[in-house]
mmCIF file of C-alpha atoms in Angstrom:
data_model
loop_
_atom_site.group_PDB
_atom_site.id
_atom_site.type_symbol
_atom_site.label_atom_id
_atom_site.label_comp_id
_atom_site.label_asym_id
_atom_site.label_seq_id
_atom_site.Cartn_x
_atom_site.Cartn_y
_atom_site.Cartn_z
ATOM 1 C CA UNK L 1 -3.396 -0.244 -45.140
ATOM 2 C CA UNK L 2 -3.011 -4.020 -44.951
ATOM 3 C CA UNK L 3 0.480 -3.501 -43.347
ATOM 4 C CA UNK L 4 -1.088 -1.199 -40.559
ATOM 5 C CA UNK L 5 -3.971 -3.496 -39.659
ATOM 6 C CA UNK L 6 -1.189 -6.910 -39.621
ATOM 7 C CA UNK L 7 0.710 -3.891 -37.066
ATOM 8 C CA UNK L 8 -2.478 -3.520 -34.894
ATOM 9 C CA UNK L 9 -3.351 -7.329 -34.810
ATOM 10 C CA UNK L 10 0.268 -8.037 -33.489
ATOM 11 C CA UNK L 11 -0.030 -5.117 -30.574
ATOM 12 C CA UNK L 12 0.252 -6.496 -27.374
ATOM 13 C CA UNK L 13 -3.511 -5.430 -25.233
ATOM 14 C CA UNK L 14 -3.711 -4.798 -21.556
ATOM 15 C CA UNK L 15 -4.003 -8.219 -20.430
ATOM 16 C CA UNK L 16 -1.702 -9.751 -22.559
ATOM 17 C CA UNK L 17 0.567 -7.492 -21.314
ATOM 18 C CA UNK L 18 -0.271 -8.418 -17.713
ATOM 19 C CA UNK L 19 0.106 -12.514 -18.763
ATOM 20 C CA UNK L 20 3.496 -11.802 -20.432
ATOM 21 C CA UNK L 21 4.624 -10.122 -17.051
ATOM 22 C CA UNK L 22 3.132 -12.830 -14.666
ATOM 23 C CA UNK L 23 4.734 -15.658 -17.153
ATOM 24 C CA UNK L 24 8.387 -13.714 -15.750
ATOM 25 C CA UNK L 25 8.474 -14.772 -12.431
ATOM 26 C CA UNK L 26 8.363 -18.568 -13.362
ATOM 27 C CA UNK L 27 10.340 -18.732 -16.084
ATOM 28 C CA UNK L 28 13.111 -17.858 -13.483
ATOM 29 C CA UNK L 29 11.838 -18.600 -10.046
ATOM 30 C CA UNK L 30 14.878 -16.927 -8.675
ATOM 31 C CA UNK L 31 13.480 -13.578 -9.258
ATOM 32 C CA UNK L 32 11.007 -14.045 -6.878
ATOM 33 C CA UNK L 33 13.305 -14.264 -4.295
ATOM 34 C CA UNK L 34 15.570 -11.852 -5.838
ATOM 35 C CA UNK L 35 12.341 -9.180 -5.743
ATOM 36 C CA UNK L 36 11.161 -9.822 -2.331
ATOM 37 C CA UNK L 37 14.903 -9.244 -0.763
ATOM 38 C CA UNK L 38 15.214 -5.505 -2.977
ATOM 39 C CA UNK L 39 12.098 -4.548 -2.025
ATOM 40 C CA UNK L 40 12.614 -5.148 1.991
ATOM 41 C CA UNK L 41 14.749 -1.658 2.151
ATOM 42 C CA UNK L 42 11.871 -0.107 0.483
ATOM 43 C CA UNK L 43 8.975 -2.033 2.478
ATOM 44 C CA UNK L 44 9.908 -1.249 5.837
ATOM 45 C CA UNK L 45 10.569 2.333 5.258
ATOM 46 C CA UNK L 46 6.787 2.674 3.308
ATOM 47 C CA UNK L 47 5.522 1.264 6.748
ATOM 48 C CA UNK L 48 7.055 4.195 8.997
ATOM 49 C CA UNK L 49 5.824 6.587 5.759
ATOM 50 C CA UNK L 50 2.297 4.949 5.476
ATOM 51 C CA UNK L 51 1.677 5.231 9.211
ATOM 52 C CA UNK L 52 1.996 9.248 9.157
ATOM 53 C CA UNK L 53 0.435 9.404 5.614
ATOM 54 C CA UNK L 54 -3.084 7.515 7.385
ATOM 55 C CA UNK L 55 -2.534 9.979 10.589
ATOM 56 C CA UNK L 56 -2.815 12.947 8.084
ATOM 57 C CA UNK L 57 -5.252 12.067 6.017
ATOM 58 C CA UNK L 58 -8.066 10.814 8.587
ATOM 59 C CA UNK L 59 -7.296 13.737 10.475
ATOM 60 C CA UNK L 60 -8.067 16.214 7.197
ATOM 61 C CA UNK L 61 -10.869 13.829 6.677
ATOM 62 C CA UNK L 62 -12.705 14.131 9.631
ATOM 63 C CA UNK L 63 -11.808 18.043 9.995
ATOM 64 C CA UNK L 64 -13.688 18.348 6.199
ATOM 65 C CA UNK L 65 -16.622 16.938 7.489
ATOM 66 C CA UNK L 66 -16.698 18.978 10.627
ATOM 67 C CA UNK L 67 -17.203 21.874 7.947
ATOM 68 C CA UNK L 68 -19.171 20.444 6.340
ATOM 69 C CA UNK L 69 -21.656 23.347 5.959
ATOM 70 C CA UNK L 70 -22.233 24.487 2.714
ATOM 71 C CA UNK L 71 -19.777 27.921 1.767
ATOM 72 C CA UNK L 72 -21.193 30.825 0.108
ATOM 73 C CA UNK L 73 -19.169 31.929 -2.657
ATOM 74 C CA UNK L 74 -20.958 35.512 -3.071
ATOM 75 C CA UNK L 75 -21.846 35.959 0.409
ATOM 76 C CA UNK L 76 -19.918 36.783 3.872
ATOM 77 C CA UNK L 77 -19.901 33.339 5.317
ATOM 78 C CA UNK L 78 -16.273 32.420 4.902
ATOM 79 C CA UNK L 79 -16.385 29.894 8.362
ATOM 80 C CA UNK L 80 -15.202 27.140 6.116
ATOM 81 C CA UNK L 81 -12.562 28.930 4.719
ATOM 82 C CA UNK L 82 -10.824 29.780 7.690
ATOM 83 C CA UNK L 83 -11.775 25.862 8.972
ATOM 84 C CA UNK L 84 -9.570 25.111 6.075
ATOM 85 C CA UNK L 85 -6.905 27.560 6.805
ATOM 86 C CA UNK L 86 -6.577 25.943 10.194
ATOM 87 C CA UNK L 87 -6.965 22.518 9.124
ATOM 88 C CA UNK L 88 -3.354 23.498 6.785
ATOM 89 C CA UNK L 89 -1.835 25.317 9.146
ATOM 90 C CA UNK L 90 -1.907 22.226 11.462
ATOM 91 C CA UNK L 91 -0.867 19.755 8.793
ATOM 92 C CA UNK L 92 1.841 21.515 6.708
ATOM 93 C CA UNK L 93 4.409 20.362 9.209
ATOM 94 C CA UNK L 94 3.877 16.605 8.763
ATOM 95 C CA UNK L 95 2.616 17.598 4.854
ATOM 96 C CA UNK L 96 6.738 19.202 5.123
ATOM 97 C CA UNK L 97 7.996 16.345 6.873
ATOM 98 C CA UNK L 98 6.547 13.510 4.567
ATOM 99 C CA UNK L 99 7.981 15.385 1.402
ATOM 100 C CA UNK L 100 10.829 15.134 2.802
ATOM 101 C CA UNK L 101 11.263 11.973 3.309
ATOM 102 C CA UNK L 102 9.526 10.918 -0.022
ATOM 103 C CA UNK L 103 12.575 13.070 -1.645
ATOM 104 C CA UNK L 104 15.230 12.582 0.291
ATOM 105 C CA UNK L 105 15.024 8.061 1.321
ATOM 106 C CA UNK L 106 11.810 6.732 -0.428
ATOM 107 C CA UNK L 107 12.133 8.119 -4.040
ATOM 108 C CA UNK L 108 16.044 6.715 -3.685
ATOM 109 C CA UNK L 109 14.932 3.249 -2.276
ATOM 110 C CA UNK L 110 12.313 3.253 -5.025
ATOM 111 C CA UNK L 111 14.061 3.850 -7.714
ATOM 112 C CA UNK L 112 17.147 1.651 -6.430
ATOM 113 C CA UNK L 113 14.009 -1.308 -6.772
ATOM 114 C CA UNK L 114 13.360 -0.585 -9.928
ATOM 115 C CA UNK L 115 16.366 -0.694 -11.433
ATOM 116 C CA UNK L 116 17.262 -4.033 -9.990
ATOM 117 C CA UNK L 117 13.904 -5.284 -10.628
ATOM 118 C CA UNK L 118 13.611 -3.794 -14.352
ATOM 119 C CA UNK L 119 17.085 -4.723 -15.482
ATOM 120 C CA UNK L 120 16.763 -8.565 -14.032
ATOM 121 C CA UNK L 121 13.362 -9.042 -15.674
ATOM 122 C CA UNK L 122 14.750 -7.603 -19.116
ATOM 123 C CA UNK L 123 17.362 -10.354 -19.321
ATOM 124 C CA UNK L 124 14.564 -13.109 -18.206
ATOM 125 C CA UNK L 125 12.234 -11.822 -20.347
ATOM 126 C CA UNK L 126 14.953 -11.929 -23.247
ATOM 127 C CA UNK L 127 15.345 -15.343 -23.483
ATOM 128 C CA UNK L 128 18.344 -15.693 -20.770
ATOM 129 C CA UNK L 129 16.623 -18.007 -18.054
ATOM 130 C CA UNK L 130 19.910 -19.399 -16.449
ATOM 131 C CA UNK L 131 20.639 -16.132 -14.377
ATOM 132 C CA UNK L 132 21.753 -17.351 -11.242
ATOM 133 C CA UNK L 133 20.521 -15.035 -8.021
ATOM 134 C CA UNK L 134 23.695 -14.901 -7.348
ATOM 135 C CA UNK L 135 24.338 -12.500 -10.546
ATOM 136 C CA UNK L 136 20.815 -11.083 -10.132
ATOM 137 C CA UNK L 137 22.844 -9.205 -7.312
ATOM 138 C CA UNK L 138 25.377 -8.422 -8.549
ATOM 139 C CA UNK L 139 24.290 -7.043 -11.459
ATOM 140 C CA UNK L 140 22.515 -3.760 -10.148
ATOM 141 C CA UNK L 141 25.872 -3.126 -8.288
ATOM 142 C CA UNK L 142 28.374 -3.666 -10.998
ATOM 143 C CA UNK L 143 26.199 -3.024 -14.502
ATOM 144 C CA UNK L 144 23.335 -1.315 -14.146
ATOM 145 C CA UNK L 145 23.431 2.857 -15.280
ATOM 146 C CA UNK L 146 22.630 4.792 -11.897
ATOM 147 C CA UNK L 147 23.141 7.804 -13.090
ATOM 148 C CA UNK L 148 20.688 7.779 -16.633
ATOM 149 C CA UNK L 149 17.809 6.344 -14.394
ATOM 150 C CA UNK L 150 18.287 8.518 -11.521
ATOM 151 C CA UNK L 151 18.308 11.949 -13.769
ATOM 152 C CA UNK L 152 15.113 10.293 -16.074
ATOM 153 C CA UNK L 153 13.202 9.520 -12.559
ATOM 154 C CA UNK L 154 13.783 13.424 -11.406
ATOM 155 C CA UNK L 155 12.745 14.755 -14.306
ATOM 156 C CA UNK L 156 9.262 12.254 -14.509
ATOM 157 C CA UNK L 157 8.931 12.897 -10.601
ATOM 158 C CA UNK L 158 9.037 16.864 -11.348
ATOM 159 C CA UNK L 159 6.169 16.642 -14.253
ATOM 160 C CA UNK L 160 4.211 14.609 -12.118
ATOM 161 C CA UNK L 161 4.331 16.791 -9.205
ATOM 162 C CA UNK L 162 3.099 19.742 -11.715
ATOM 163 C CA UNK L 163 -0.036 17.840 -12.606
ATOM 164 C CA UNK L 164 -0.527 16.329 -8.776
ATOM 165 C CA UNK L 165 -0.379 20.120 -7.717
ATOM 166 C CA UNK L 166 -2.908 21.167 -11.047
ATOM 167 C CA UNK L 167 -5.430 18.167 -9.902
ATOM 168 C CA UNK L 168 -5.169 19.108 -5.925
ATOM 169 C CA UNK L 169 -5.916 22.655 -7.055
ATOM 170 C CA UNK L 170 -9.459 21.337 -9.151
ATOM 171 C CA UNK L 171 -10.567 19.033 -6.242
ATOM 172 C CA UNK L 172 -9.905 22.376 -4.214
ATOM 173 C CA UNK L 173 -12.755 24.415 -6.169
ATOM 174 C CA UNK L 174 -14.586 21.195 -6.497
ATOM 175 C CA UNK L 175 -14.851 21.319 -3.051
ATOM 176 C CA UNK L 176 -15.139 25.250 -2.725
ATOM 177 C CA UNK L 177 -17.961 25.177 -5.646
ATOM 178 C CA UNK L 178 -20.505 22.235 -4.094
ATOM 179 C CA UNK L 179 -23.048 24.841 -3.930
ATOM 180 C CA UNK L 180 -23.375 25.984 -7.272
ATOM 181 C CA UNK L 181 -23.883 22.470 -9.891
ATOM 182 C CA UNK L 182 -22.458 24.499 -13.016
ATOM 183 C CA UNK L 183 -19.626 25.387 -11.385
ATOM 184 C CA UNK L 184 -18.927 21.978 -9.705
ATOM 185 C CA UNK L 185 -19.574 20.451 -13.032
ATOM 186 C CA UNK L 186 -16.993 22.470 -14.648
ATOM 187 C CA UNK L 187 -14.050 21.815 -12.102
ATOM 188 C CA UNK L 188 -15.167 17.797 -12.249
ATOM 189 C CA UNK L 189 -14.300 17.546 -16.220
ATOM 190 C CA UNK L 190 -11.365 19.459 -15.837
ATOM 191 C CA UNK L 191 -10.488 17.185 -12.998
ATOM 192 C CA UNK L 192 -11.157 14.243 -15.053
ATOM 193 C CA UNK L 193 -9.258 15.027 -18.637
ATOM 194 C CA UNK L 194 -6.348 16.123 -16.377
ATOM 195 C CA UNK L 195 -6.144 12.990 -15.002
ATOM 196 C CA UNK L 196 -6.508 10.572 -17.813
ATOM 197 C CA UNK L 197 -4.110 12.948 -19.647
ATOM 198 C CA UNK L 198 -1.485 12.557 -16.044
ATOM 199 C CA UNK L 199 -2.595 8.264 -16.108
ATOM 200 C CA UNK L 200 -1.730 8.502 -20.328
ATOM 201 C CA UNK L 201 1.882 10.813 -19.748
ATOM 202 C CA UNK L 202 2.545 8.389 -16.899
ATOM 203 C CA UNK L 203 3.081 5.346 -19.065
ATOM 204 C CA UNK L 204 5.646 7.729 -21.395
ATOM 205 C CA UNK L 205 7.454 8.912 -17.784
ATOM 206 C CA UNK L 206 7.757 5.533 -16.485
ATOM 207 C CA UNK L 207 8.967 3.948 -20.292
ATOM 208 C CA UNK L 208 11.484 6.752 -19.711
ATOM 209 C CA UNK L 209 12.780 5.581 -16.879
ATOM 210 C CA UNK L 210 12.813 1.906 -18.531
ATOM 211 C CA UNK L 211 14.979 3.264 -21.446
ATOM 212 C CA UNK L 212 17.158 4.912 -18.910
ATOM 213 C CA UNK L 213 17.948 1.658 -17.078
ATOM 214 C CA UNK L 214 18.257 -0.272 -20.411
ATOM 215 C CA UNK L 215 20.080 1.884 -22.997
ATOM 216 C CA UNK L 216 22.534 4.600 -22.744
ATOM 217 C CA UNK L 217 19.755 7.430 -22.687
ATOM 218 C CA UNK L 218 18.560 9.915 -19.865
ATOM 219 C CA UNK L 219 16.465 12.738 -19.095
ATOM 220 C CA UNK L 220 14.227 14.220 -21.717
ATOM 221 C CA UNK L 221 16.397 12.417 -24.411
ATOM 222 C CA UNK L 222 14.521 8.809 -22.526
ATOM 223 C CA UNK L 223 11.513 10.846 -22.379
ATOM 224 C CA UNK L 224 11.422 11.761 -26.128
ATOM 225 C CA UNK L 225 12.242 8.452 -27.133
ATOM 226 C CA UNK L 226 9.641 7.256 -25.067
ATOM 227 C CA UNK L 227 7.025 9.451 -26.628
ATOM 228 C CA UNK L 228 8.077 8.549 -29.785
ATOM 229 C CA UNK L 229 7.721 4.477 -29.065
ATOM 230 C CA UNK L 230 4.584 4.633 -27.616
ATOM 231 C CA UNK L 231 2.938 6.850 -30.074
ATOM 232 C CA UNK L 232 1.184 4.002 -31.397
ATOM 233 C CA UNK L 233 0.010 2.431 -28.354
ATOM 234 C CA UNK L 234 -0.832 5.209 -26.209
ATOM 235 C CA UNK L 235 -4.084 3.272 -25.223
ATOM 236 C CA UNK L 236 -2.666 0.180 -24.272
ATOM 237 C CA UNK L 237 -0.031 2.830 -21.701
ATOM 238 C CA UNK L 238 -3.236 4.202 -20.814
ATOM 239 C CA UNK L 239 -4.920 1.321 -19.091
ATOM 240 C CA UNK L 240 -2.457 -0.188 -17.551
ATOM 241 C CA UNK L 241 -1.418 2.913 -15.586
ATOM 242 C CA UNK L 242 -5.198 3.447 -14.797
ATOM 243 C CA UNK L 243 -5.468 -0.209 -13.629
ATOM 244 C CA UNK L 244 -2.678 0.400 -11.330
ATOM 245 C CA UNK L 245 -3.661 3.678 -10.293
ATOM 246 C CA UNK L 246 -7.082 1.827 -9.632
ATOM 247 C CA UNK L 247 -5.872 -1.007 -7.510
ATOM 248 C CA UNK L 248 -3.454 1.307 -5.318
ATOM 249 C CA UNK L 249 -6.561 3.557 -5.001
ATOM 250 C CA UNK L 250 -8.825 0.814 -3.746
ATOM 251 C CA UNK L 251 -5.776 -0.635 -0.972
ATOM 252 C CA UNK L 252 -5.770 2.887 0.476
ATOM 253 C CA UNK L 253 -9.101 3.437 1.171
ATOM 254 C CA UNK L 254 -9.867 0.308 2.329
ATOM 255 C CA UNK L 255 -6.995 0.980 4.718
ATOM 256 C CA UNK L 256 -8.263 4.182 5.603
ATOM 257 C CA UNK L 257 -11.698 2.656 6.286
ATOM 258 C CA UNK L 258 -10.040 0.328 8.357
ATOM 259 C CA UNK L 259 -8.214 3.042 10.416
ATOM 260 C CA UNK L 260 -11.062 5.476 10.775
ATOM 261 C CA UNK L 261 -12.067 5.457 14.255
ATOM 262 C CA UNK L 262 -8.863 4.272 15.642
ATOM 263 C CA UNK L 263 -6.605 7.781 13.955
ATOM 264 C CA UNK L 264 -5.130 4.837 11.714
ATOM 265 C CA UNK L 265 -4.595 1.228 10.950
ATOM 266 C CA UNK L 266 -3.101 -1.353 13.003
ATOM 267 C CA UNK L 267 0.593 -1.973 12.220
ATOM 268 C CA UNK L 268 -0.564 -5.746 11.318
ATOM 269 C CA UNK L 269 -3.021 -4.233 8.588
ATOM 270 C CA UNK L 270 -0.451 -1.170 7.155
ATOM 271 C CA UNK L 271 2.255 -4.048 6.979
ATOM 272 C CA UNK L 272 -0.322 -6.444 4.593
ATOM 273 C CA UNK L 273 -1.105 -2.768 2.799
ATOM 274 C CA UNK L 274 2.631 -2.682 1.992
ATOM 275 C CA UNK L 275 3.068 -5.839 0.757
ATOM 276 C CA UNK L 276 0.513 -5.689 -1.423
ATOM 277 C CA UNK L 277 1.579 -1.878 -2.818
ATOM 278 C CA UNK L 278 5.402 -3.615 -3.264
ATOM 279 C CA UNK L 279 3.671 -6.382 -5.000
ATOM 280 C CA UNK L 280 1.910 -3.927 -7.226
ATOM 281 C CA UNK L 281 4.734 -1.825 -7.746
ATOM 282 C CA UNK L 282 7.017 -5.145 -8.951
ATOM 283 C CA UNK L 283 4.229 -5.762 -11.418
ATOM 284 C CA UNK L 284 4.092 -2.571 -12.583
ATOM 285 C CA UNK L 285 7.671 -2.163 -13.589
ATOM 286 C CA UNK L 286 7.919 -5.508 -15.256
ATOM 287 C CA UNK L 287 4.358 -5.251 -17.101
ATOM 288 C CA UNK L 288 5.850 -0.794 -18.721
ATOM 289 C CA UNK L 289 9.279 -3.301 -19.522
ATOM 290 C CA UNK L 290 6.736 -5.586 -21.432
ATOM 291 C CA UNK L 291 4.837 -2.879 -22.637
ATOM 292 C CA UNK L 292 8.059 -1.218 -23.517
ATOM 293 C CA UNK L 293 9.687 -4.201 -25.683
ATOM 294 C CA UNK L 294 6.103 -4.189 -27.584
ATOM 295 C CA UNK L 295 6.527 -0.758 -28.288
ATOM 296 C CA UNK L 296 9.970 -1.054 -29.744
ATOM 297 C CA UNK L 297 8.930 -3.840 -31.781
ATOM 298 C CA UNK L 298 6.307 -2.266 -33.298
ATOM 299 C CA UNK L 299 8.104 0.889 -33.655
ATOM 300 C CA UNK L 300 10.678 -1.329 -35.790
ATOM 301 C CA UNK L 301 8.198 -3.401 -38.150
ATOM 302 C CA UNK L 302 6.435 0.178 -38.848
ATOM 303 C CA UNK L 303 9.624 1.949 -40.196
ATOM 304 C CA UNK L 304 10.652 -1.919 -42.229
ATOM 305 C CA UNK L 305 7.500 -1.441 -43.874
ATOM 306 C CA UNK L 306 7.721 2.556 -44.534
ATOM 307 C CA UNK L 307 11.154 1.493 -46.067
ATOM 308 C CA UNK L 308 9.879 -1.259 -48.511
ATOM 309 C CA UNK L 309 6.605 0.759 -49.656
ATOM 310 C CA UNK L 310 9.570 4.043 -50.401
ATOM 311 C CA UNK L 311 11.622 1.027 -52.076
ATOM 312 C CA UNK L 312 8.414 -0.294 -53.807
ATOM 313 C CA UNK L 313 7.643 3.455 -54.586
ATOM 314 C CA UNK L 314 10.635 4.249 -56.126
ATOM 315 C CA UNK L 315 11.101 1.112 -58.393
ATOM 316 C CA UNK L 316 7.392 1.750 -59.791
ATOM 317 C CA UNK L 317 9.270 5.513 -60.773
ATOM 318 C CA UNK L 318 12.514 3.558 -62.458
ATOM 319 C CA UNK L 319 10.029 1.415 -64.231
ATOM 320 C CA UNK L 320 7.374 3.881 -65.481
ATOM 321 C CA UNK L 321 7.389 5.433 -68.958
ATOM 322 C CA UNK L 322 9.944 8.089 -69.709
#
């Protein structure tokens, strides 16, 4: 028992997490640079993908509120429903278009960021503070796994699309339900356990993908061993995910607000939108590598102690009475 608590006092909490990671960037003031130049690829593209995101969204927005009369599950009014039918039909092809391109350029340039920004800040965070930017380049082309990383990400990016699609699907008969409270209430809690339970399994996807760029593991084998790290600290996984979730939540409707009457925001106010969402993304990555190393180490002082109370254990058996 007094082993566990010493365990618990030593966990790293959500903010100290978030000082360890902010302490990164000056121990090596390189990395800044090195950052801001790996995420350019991956900033300009967001722009041309933010741009048609807004254009969809305001537009399904203000379509919603056109129908905004209330739909009669039990009765013959089904207005809305066919509103709704329209309102996809005239979407899915830019819905089509933006998955596409999410797939097949922005999940690459993402995860290409990532790696370079995850395996740099490991070997700062380390102790090594004499990386040159020089090597911080050349580093992601000639060391870093690709392939471990790449297979982890697919894998994380297919379980998240299965809960995005399950949490679309309750807003759906939140929406379809307004009329009748017990109903709505229902679809709400489900809504909200799936996703804390999507913010919590988030954390164990993205330490995945941390363990893939790090050590020699991939897929659900970085998964697993993700699970396994974090069991102890699913909380501290928990919040930082939701704080990030939180922040990019609060950038996009401000955005949207922004772009409301005008069928988007200006390209001046999506390009300081970007910035900040590469900013948060950067911070992100390095705080799940902090929150990863924390993990590990308190993974590795709970099975030292199992081992000396088993050794403890089994000299009190040698020494008993026979």
């Amino acid at each position: 028992m007094e082993n566990s608590s010493t365990v618990m006092k030593e966990r790293l909490g959500f903010f100290e997490i978030i000082k360890q990671s902010l302490k990164i960037p000056f121990n090596n003031p390189s990395f800044i640079l090195f950052t801001f130049i790996t995420s350019l690829p991956l900033f300009c593209f967001l722009v041309l993908y933010e741009i048609i995101l807004q254009h969809i969204l305001i537009e399904t927005g203000k379509n919603l509120l056109k129908t905004a009369d209330p739909f009669r599950i039990f009765g013959y009014d089904y207005s809305r429903l066919m509103d709704i039918g329209n309102l996809l039909e005239e979407v899915s092809p830019k819905v089509l278009l933006l998955g596409f391109l999410y797939m097949g350029i922005l999940h690459c340039l993402d995860l290409f960021n990532t790696i370079a920004t995850v395996d740099v800040a490991s070997i700062i965070y380390s102790g090594e503070n004499s990386i040159s930017l020089k090597d911080m380049f050349v580093r992601p082309v000639k060391e870093t796994r690709l392939k471990g990383p790449l297979i982890t990400s697919i894998c994380s990016l297919s379980l998240a699309l299965l809960i995005s699609l399950g949490l679309l699907s309750f807003a759906t008969y939140i929406y379809f339900t307004s009329p009748n409270v017990l109903f709505m209430l229902l679809f709400v809690v489900l809504f909200i356990v799936l996703l804390g339970k999507y913010m919590e399994w988030s954390a164990i996807w993205n330490m995945g993908i941390v363990i893939s760029v790090l050590e020699e593991k991939q897929g659900d084998v970085a998964l697993l061993v993700s699970s396994y790290l974090s069991r102890c600290n699913r909380a501290c996984g928990f919040f930082l995910m939701l704080g990030f979730f939180a922040s990019r939540f609060a950038l996009r409707i401000s955005c949207l607000y922004e772009g409301w009457n005008n069928g988007g925001s200006s390209l001046v106010v999506t390009a300081v939108h970007i910035s900040l969402v590469c900013l948060l993304n950067v911070l992100k990555w390095v705080s799940i590598l902090v929150y990863f190393y924390d993990c590990k180490k308190q993974s590795l002082r709970a099975s030292v102690h199992t081992d000396v109370e088993e050794a403890k254990s089994g000299n009190d058996l040698q020494e008993g009475p026979i």
